[in-house]
Amino acid sequence: MAAGQERPARAEVLDHGTRVYTAPGAGFGSDALLLARFARPRPGDRALDLGSGCGIVALCWHDEGHRGPCTALELDAGASALCAAAVAAGGAELAHITPVCGDLRQFCAAGPDRGRYDFAACNPPYFTGGPRSPDPRRAAARHEQTCTLADVAACAARALRFGGRFALCQRPEALARVCAALCAAGLEPKRLAFVRHRPGAAPWLFLLEARRGGRPGLVLQPDILLAGGAALYGPARRPAPQEETP
């Protein structure tokens, strides 16, 4: 268990052996895995995982072969410590990932960090209202109480170089709001895919990639279908992560 963690952690192992440490209130779901696989950093890209939680998206990128510099930014100290524990456990192989405990509302606000990233991604809070979990960690992760879509878009715009890419996932009912926030920040939506449990079912998630300073032109890509808890990209099935005792 990482230093400072008050609740027991467990390890899960991704497809190619990368460990991810989770704890109650600092886990991950299929939406994070889908986001990490929908849009990835290119070789050598300086990448940024916004609101990284336990670091699942950054660790998935590593598991799929990315070795460029990557910053995993997370407000919750406990979740950031889990990411740091996974990076430490990976030794030199994971040294290119830098966990940072910080607030995206102030990140890259000034100085040399502005415009230094080539690629960024975020799995943002989904809800603006409705019932909230009594667990403050879960409430912050699911509701826009510590950051809004506008905050996320503004941070990505500050962090990315001109032409840099930004990817996020959200619920379908928020699509118009997401596009409006991205465009207001100078991030042009370029690529969109809906996630469905099966053909013909209503989508429960969408994945969107935008480009800083990009020209208008949105491409709707084929649906991503879920079967047995795994994402199906065309004919290929990716197995779900396996649990391991830490």
JSON list of C-alpha atoms in Angstrom, two decimals, residues 76-246:
[
{"chain": "A", "resi": 76, "resn": "ASP", "atom": "CA", "xyz": [-6.83, 13.80, -4.74]},
{"chain": "A", "resi": 77, "resn": "ALA", "atom": "CA", "xyz": [-3.64, 13.05, -2.80]},
{"chain": "A", "resi": 78, "resn": "GLY", "atom": "CA", "xyz": [-4.60, 9.45, -2.06]},
{"chain": "A", "resi": 79, "resn": "ALA", "atom": "CA", "xyz": [-5.31, 8.61, -5.69]},
{"chain": "A", "resi": 80, "resn": "SER", "atom": "CA", "xyz": [-2.11, 10.36, -6.82]},
{"chain": "A", "resi": 81, "resn": "ALA", "atom": "CA", "xyz": [-0.17, 8.29, -4.27]},
{"chain": "A", "resi": 82, "resn": "LEU", "atom": "CA", "xyz": [-1.57, 5.10, -5.85]},
{"chain": "A", "resi": 83, "resn": "CYS", "atom": "CA", "xyz": [-0.27, 6.24, -9.23]},
{"chain": "A", "resi": 84, "resn": "ALA", "atom": "CA", "xyz": [3.11, 7.03, -7.67]},
{"chain": "A", "resi": 85, "resn": "ALA", "atom": "CA", "xyz": [3.18, 3.55, -6.10]},
{"chain": "A", "resi": 86, "resn": "ALA", "atom": "CA", "xyz": [2.55, 1.92, -9.49]},
{"chain": "A", "resi": 87, "resn": "VAL", "atom": "CA", "xyz": [5.28, 4.02, -11.10]},
{"chain": "A", "resi": 88, "resn": "ALA", "atom": "CA", "xyz": [7.71, 3.15, -8.30]},
{"chain": "A", "resi": 89, "resn": "ALA", "atom": "CA", "xyz": [6.87, -0.55, -8.60]},
{"chain": "A", "resi": 90, "resn": "GLY", "atom": "CA", "xyz": [7.65, -0.40, -12.32]},
{"chain": "A", "resi": 91, "resn": "GLY", "atom": "CA", "xyz": [11.14, 0.95, -11.73]},
{"chain": "A", "resi": 92, "resn": "ALA", "atom": "CA", "xyz": [13.07, 2.35, -14.70]},
{"chain": "A", "resi": 93, "resn": "GLU", "atom": "CA", "xyz": [10.42, 1.06, -17.14]},
{"chain": "A", "resi": 94, "resn": "LEU", "atom": "CA", "xyz": [7.88, 3.54, -15.77]},
{"chain": "A", "resi": 95, "resn": "ALA", "atom": "CA", "xyz": [10.25, 6.43, -15.05]},
{"chain": "A", "resi": 96, "resn": "HIS", "atom": "CA", "xyz": [8.81, 8.41, -17.97]},
{"chain": "A", "resi": 97, "resn": "ILE", "atom": "CA", "xyz": [5.50, 8.83, -16.05]},
{"chain": "A", "resi": 98, "resn": "THR", "atom": "CA", "xyz": [5.49, 11.68, -13.51]},
{"chain": "A", "resi": 99, "resn": "PRO", "atom": "CA", "xyz": [2.60, 11.68, -11.00]},
{"chain": "A", "resi": 100, "resn": "VAL", "atom": "CA", "xyz": [1.69, 15.23, -9.94]},
{"chain": "A", "resi": 101, "resn": "CYS", "atom": "CA", "xyz": [-0.78, 16.04, -7.16]},
{"chain": "A", "resi": 102, "resn": "GLY", "atom": "CA", "xyz": [-2.30, 19.32, -8.26]},
{"chain": "A", "resi": 103, "resn": "ASP", "atom": "CA", "xyz": [-5.38, 21.24, -9.40]},
{"chain": "A", "resi": 104, "resn": "LEU", "atom": "CA", "xyz": [-6.00, 21.37, -13.16]},
{"chain": "A", "resi": 105, "resn": "ARG", "atom": "CA", "xyz": [-7.66, 24.76, -12.68]},
{"chain": "A", "resi": 106, "resn": "GLN", "atom": "CA", "xyz": [-4.20, 26.20, -11.93]},
{"chain": "A", "resi": 107, "resn": "PHE", "atom": "CA", "xyz": [-2.07, 23.80, -14.00]},
{"chain": "A", "resi": 108, "resn": "CYS", "atom": "CA", "xyz": [-0.05, 25.46, -16.80]},
{"chain": "A", "resi": 109, "resn": "ALA", "atom": "CA", "xyz": [-1.49, 28.83, -15.77]},
{"chain": "A", "resi": 110, "resn": "ALA", "atom": "CA", "xyz": [1.80, 30.57, -16.46]},
{"chain": "A", "resi": 111, "resn": "GLY", "atom": "CA", "xyz": [5.43, 29.99, -17.27]},
{"chain": "A", "resi": 112, "resn": "PRO", "atom": "CA", "xyz": [7.20, 27.43, -19.48]},
{"chain": "A", "resi": 113, "resn": "ASP", "atom": "CA", "xyz": [4.59, 24.68, -18.95]},
{"chain": "A", "resi": 114, "resn": "ARG", "atom": "CA", "xyz": [2.10, 26.46, -21.23]},
{"chain": "A", "resi": 115, "resn": "GLY", "atom": "CA", "xyz": [1.96, 24.76, -24.60]},
{"chain": "A", "resi": 116, "resn": "ARG", "atom": "CA", "xyz": [4.52, 22.10, -23.74]},
{"chain": "A", "resi": 117, "resn": "TYR", "atom": "CA", "xyz": [2.31, 19.03, -24.32]},
{"chain": "A", "resi": 118, "resn": "ASP", "atom": "CA", "xyz": [1.53, 17.29, -27.61]},
{"chain": "A", "resi": 119, "resn": "PHE", "atom": "CA", "xyz": [-1.38, 15.19, -26.36]},
{"chain": "A", "resi": 120, "resn": "ALA", "atom": "CA", "xyz": [-3.79, 15.22, -23.41]},
{"chain": "A", "resi": 121, "resn": "ALA", "atom": "CA", "xyz": [-6.74, 13.18, -22.23]},
{"chain": "A", "resi": 122, "resn": "CYS", "atom": "CA", "xyz": [-9.32, 13.41, -19.47]},
{"chain": "A", "resi": 123, "resn": "ASN", "atom": "CA", "xyz": [-12.06, 11.22, -18.02]},
{"chain": "A", "resi": 124, "resn": "PRO", "atom": "CA", "xyz": [-13.98, 14.11, -16.42]},
{"chain": "A", "resi": 125, "resn": "PRO", "atom": "CA", "xyz": [-16.79, 14.15, -13.86]},
{"chain": "A", "resi": 126, "resn": "TYR", "atom": "CA", "xyz": [-20.04, 13.27, -15.64]},
{"chain": "A", "resi": 127, "resn": "PHE", "atom": "CA", "xyz": [-22.74, 14.93, -13.54]},
{"chain": "A", "resi": 128, "resn": "THR", "atom": "CA", "xyz": [-23.73, 18.50, -12.66]},
{"chain": "A", "resi": 129, "resn": "GLY", "atom": "CA", "xyz": [-26.57, 17.56, -10.32]},
{"chain": "A", "resi": 130, "resn": "GLY", "atom": "CA", "xyz": [-28.53, 14.67, -8.85]},
{"chain": "A", "resi": 131, "resn": "PRO", "atom": "CA", "xyz": [-27.75, 12.44, -5.85]},
{"chain": "A", "resi": 132, "resn": "ARG", "atom": "CA", "xyz": [-24.17, 12.44, -4.62]},
{"chain": "A", "resi": 133, "resn": "SER", "atom": "CA", "xyz": [-22.20, 9.72, -2.90]},
{"chain": "A", "resi": 134, "resn": "PRO", "atom": "CA", "xyz": [-21.55, 10.29, 0.81]},
{"chain": "A", "resi": 135, "resn": "ASP", "atom": "CA", "xyz": [-17.92, 9.34, 0.04]},
{"chain": "A", "resi": 136, "resn": "PRO", "atom": "CA", "xyz": [-16.24, 12.68, -0.83]},
{"chain": "A", "resi": 137, "resn": "ARG", "atom": "CA", "xyz": [-13.79, 10.95, -3.19]},
{"chain": "A", "resi": 138, "resn": "ARG", "atom": "CA", "xyz": [-16.54, 9.33, -5.22]},
{"chain": "A", "resi": 139, "resn": "ALA", "atom": "CA", "xyz": [-18.60, 12.52, -5.21]},
{"chain": "A", "resi": 140, "resn": "ALA", "atom": "CA", "xyz": [-15.67, 14.58, -6.52]},
{"chain": "A", "resi": 141, "resn": "ALA", "atom": "CA", "xyz": [-14.91, 12.01, -9.22]},
{"chain": "A", "resi": 142, "resn": "ARG", "atom": "CA", "xyz": [-18.50, 11.86, -10.49]},
{"chain": "A", "resi": 143, "resn": "HIS", "atom": "CA", "xyz": [-19.79, 15.42, -10.02]},
{"chain": "A", "resi": 144, "resn": "GLU", "atom": "CA", "xyz": [-18.48, 18.77, -11.26]},
{"chain": "A", "resi": 145, "resn": "GLN", "atom": "CA", "xyz": [-17.70, 20.09, -7.80]},
{"chain": "A", "resi": 146, "resn": "THR", "atom": "CA", "xyz": [-13.92, 20.53, -8.12]},
{"chain": "A", "resi": 147, "resn": "CYS", "atom": "CA", "xyz": [-13.83, 21.19, -11.88]},
{"chain": "A", "resi": 148, "resn": "THR", "atom": "CA", "xyz": [-16.27, 21.82, -14.71]},
{"chain": "A", "resi": 149, "resn": "LEU", "atom": "CA", "xyz": [-16.10, 20.90, -18.38]},
{"chain": "A", "resi": 150, "resn": "ALA", "atom": "CA", "xyz": [-15.02, 24.49, -19.03]},
{"chain": "A", "resi": 151, "resn": "ASP", "atom": "CA", "xyz": [-12.18, 24.08, -16.52]},
{"chain": "A", "resi": 152, "resn": "VAL", "atom": "CA", "xyz": [-11.04, 20.86, -18.21]},
{"chain": "A", "resi": 153, "resn": "ALA", "atom": "CA", "xyz": [-11.14, 22.39, -21.69]},
{"chain": "A", "resi": 154, "resn": "ALA", "atom": "CA", "xyz": [-9.31, 25.53, -20.56]},
{"chain": "A", "resi": 155, "resn": "CYS", "atom": "CA", "xyz": [-6.56, 23.46, -18.92]},
{"chain": "A", "resi": 156, "resn": "ALA", "atom": "CA", "xyz": [-6.10, 21.32, -22.03]},
{"chain": "A", "resi": 157, "resn": "ALA", "atom": "CA", "xyz": [-5.93, 24.46, -24.21]},
{"chain": "A", "resi": 158, "resn": "ARG", "atom": "CA", "xyz": [-3.26, 25.97, -21.95]},
{"chain": "A", "resi": 159, "resn": "ALA", "atom": "CA", "xyz": [-1.21, 22.80, -21.80]},
{"chain": "A", "resi": 160, "resn": "LEU", "atom": "CA", "xyz": [-1.26, 21.84, -25.48]},
{"chain": "A", "resi": 161, "resn": "ARG", "atom": "CA", "xyz": [0.91, 23.26, -28.24]},
{"chain": "A", "resi": 162, "resn": "PHE", "atom": "CA", "xyz": [-0.84, 24.57, -31.34]},
{"chain": "A", "resi": 163, "resn": "GLY", "atom": "CA", "xyz": [-2.07, 21.49, -33.22]},
{"chain": "A", "resi": 164, "resn": "GLY", "atom": "CA", "xyz": [-1.93, 19.33, -30.09]},
{"chain": "A", "resi": 165, "resn": "ARG", "atom": "CA", "xyz": [-4.65, 16.73, -29.55]},
{"chain": "A", "resi": 166, "resn": "PHE", "atom": "CA", "xyz": [-7.10, 16.35, -26.65]},
{"chain": "A", "resi": 167, "resn": "ALA", "atom": "CA", "xyz": [-9.36, 13.34, -25.98]},
{"chain": "A", "resi": 168, "resn": "LEU", "atom": "CA", "xyz": [-12.14, 12.86, -23.45]},
{"chain": "A", "resi": 169, "resn": "CYS", "atom": "CA", "xyz": [-15.13, 10.64, -22.71]},
{"chain": "A", "resi": 170, "resn": "GLN", "atom": "CA", "xyz": [-18.57, 11.68, -21.49]},
{"chain": "A", "resi": 171, "resn": "ARG", "atom": "CA", "xyz": [-22.22, 10.65, -21.35]},
{"chain": "A", "resi": 172, "resn": "PRO", "atom": "CA", "xyz": [-24.15, 11.18, -24.64]},
{"chain": "A", "resi": 173, "resn": "GLU", "atom": "CA", "xyz": [-26.56, 13.70, -23.09]},
{"chain": "A", "resi": 174, "resn": "ALA", "atom": "CA", "xyz": [-23.59, 16.05, -22.53]},
{"chain": "A", "resi": 175, "resn": "LEU", "atom": "CA", "xyz": [-22.37, 16.01, -26.15]},
{"chain": "A", "resi": 176, "resn": "ALA", "atom": "CA", "xyz": [-23.60, 19.52, -27.03]},
{"chain": "A", "resi": 177, "resn": "ARG", "atom": "CA", "xyz": [-22.21, 20.94, -23.79]},
{"chain": "A", "resi": 178, "resn": "VAL", "atom": "CA", "xyz": [-18.84, 19.26, -24.37]},
{"chain": "A", "resi": 179, "resn": "CYS", "atom": "CA", "xyz": [-18.53, 20.56, -27.94]},
{"chain": "A", "resi": 180, "resn": "ALA", "atom": "CA", "xyz": [-19.46, 24.07, -26.81]},
{"chain": "A", "resi": 181, "resn": "ALA", "atom": "CA", "xyz": [-16.83, 24.02, -24.02]},
{"chain": "A", "resi": 182, "resn": "LEU", "atom": "CA", "xyz": [-14.13, 22.70, -26.35]},
{"chain": "A", "resi": 183, "resn": "CYS", "atom": "CA", "xyz": [-14.83, 25.22, -29.10]},
{"chain": "A", "resi": 184, "resn": "ALA", "atom": "CA", "xyz": [-14.90, 28.08, -26.58]},
{"chain": "A", "resi": 185, "resn": "ALA", "atom": "CA", "xyz": [-11.39, 27.05, -25.47]},
{"chain": "A", "resi": 186, "resn": "GLY", "atom": "CA", "xyz": [-10.06, 26.84, -29.04]},
{"chain": "A", "resi": 187, "resn": "LEU", "atom": "CA", "xyz": [-10.20, 23.03, -29.23]},
{"chain": "A", "resi": 188, "resn": "GLU", "atom": "CA", "xyz": [-11.94, 21.92, -32.43]},
{"chain": "A", "resi": 189, "resn": "PRO", "atom": "CA", "xyz": [-13.79, 18.55, -32.25]},
{"chain": "A", "resi": 190, "resn": "LYS", "atom": "CA", "xyz": [-12.36, 16.27, -34.94]},
{"chain": "A", "resi": 191, "resn": "ARG", "atom": "CA", "xyz": [-13.22, 12.63, -34.20]},
{"chain": "A", "resi": 192, "resn": "LEU", "atom": "CA", "xyz": [-16.27, 11.12, -32.42]},
{"chain": "A", "resi": 193, "resn": "ALA", "atom": "CA", "xyz": [-17.30, 7.56, -31.58]},
{"chain": "A", "resi": 194, "resn": "PHE", "atom": "CA", "xyz": [-20.25, 6.25, -29.56]},
{"chain": "A", "resi": 195, "resn": "VAL", "atom": "CA", "xyz": [-19.99, 3.27, -27.21]},
{"chain": "A", "resi": 196, "resn": "ARG", "atom": "CA", "xyz": [-22.88, 0.79, -27.11]},
{"chain": "A", "resi": 197, "resn": "HIS", "atom": "CA", "xyz": [-23.36, -2.47, -25.24]},
{"chain": "A", "resi": 198, "resn": "ARG", "atom": "CA", "xyz": [-24.68, -4.16, -28.40]},
{"chain": "A", "resi": 199, "resn": "PRO", "atom": "CA", "xyz": [-25.79, -3.20, -31.92]},
{"chain": "A", "resi": 200, "resn": "GLY", "atom": "CA", "xyz": [-28.99, -1.18, -31.86]},
{"chain": "A", "resi": 201, "resn": "ALA", "atom": "CA", "xyz": [-28.73, -0.28, -28.17]},
{"chain": "A", "resi": 202, "resn": "ALA", "atom": "CA", "xyz": [-28.67, 3.34, -27.08]},
{"chain": "A", "resi": 203, "resn": "PRO", "atom": "CA", "xyz": [-25.11, 4.61, -26.55]},
{"chain": "A", "resi": 204, "resn": "TRP", "atom": "CA", "xyz": [-24.02, 5.03, -22.93]},
{"chain": "A", "resi": 205, "resn": "LEU", "atom": "CA", "xyz": [-20.75, 6.86, -23.60]},
{"chain": "A", "resi": 206, "resn": "PHE", "atom": "CA", "xyz": [-19.00, 8.82, -26.32]},
{"chain": "A", "resi": 207, "resn": "LEU", "atom": "CA", "xyz": [-15.30, 9.34, -27.04]},
{"chain": "A", "resi": 208, "resn": "LEU", "atom": "CA", "xyz": [-14.19, 12.58, -28.65]},
{"chain": "A", "resi": 209, "resn": "GLU", "atom": "CA", "xyz": [-10.84, 13.86, -29.91]},
{"chain": "A", "resi": 210, "resn": "ALA", "atom": "CA", "xyz": [-10.24, 17.57, -30.51]},
{"chain": "A", "resi": 211, "resn": "ARG", "atom": "CA", "xyz": [-7.32, 19.56, -31.88]},
{"chain": "A", "resi": 212, "resn": "ARG", "atom": "CA", "xyz": [-6.04, 22.88, -30.58]},
{"chain": "A", "resi": 213, "resn": "GLY", "atom": "CA", "xyz": [-6.42, 25.41, -33.37]},
{"chain": "A", "resi": 214, "resn": "GLY", "atom": "CA", "xyz": [-7.88, 22.79, -35.72]},
{"chain": "A", "resi": 215, "resn": "ARG", "atom": "CA", "xyz": [-10.14, 23.58, -38.66]},
{"chain": "A", "resi": 216, "resn": "PRO", "atom": "CA", "xyz": [-13.85, 22.68, -38.45]},
{"chain": "A", "resi": 217, "resn": "GLY", "atom": "CA", "xyz": [-14.62, 19.14, -39.57]},
{"chain": "A", "resi": 218, "resn": "LEU", "atom": "CA", "xyz": [-15.91, 16.35, -37.33]},
{"chain": "A", "resi": 219, "resn": "VAL", "atom": "CA", "xyz": [-15.63, 12.71, -38.41]},
{"chain": "A", "resi": 220, "resn": "LEU", "atom": "CA", "xyz": [-18.13, 10.23, -36.93]},
{"chain": "A", "resi": 221, "resn": "GLN", "atom": "CA", "xyz": [-16.38, 6.89, -36.53]},
{"chain": "A", "resi": 222, "resn": "PRO", "atom": "CA", "xyz": [-17.95, 3.40, -36.25]},
{"chain": "A", "resi": 223, "resn": "ASP", "atom": "CA", "xyz": [-19.53, 2.51, -32.93]},
{"chain": "A", "resi": 224, "resn": "ILE", "atom": "CA", "xyz": [-17.44, 0.76, -30.29]},
{"chain": "A", "resi": 225, "resn": "LEU", "atom": "CA", "xyz": [-19.36, -2.27, -29.02]},
{"chain": "A", "resi": 226, "resn": "LEU", "atom": "CA", "xyz": [-18.99, -3.92, -25.63]},
{"chain": "A", "resi": 227, "resn": "ALA", "atom": "CA", "xyz": [-19.28, -7.68, -25.12]},
{"chain": "A", "resi": 228, "resn": "GLY", "atom": "CA", "xyz": [-18.48, -9.57, -21.95]},
{"chain": "A", "resi": 229, "resn": "GLY", "atom": "CA", "xyz": [-16.98, -6.46, -20.35]},
{"chain": "A", "resi": 230, "resn": "ALA", "atom": "CA", "xyz": [-14.33, -6.05, -23.09]},
{"chain": "A", "resi": 231, "resn": "ALA", "atom": "CA", "xyz": [-14.12, -3.40, -25.80]},
{"chain": "A", "resi": 232, "resn": "LEU", "atom": "CA", "xyz": [-14.41, -4.69, -29.34]},
{"chain": "A", "resi": 233, "resn": "TYR", "atom": "CA", "xyz": [-12.38, -2.68, -31.82]},
{"chain": "A", "resi": 234, "resn": "GLY", "atom": "CA", "xyz": [-13.52, -4.28, -35.08]},
{"chain": "A", "resi": 235, "resn": "PRO", "atom": "CA", "xyz": [-12.93, -8.03, -34.78]},
{"chain": "A", "resi": 236, "resn": "ALA", "atom": "CA", "xyz": [-10.33, -7.81, -31.98]},
{"chain": "A", "resi": 237, "resn": "ARG", "atom": "CA", "xyz": [-11.31, -8.55, -28.39]},
{"chain": "A", "resi": 238, "resn": "ARG", "atom": "CA", "xyz": [-9.22, -7.11, -25.58]},
{"chain": "A", "resi": 239, "resn": "PRO", "atom": "CA", "xyz": [-9.33, -9.08, -22.30]},
{"chain": "A", "resi": 240, "resn": "ALA", "atom": "CA", "xyz": [-10.29, -7.30, -19.12]},
{"chain": "A", "resi": 241, "resn": "PRO", "atom": "CA", "xyz": [-7.49, -6.56, -16.60]},
{"chain": "A", "resi": 242, "resn": "GLN", "atom": "CA", "xyz": [-6.71, -9.36, -14.16]},
{"chain": "A", "resi": 243, "resn": "GLU", "atom": "CA", "xyz": [-6.66, -8.86, -10.42]},
{"chain": "A", "resi": 244, "resn": "GLU", "atom": "CA", "xyz": [-3.49, -9.57, -8.49]},
{"chain": "A", "resi": 245, "resn": "THR", "atom": "CA", "xyz": [-2.68, -9.49, -4.80]},
{"chain": "A", "resi": 246, "resn": "PRO", "atom": "CA", "xyz": [-0.33, -6.54, -4.16]}
]
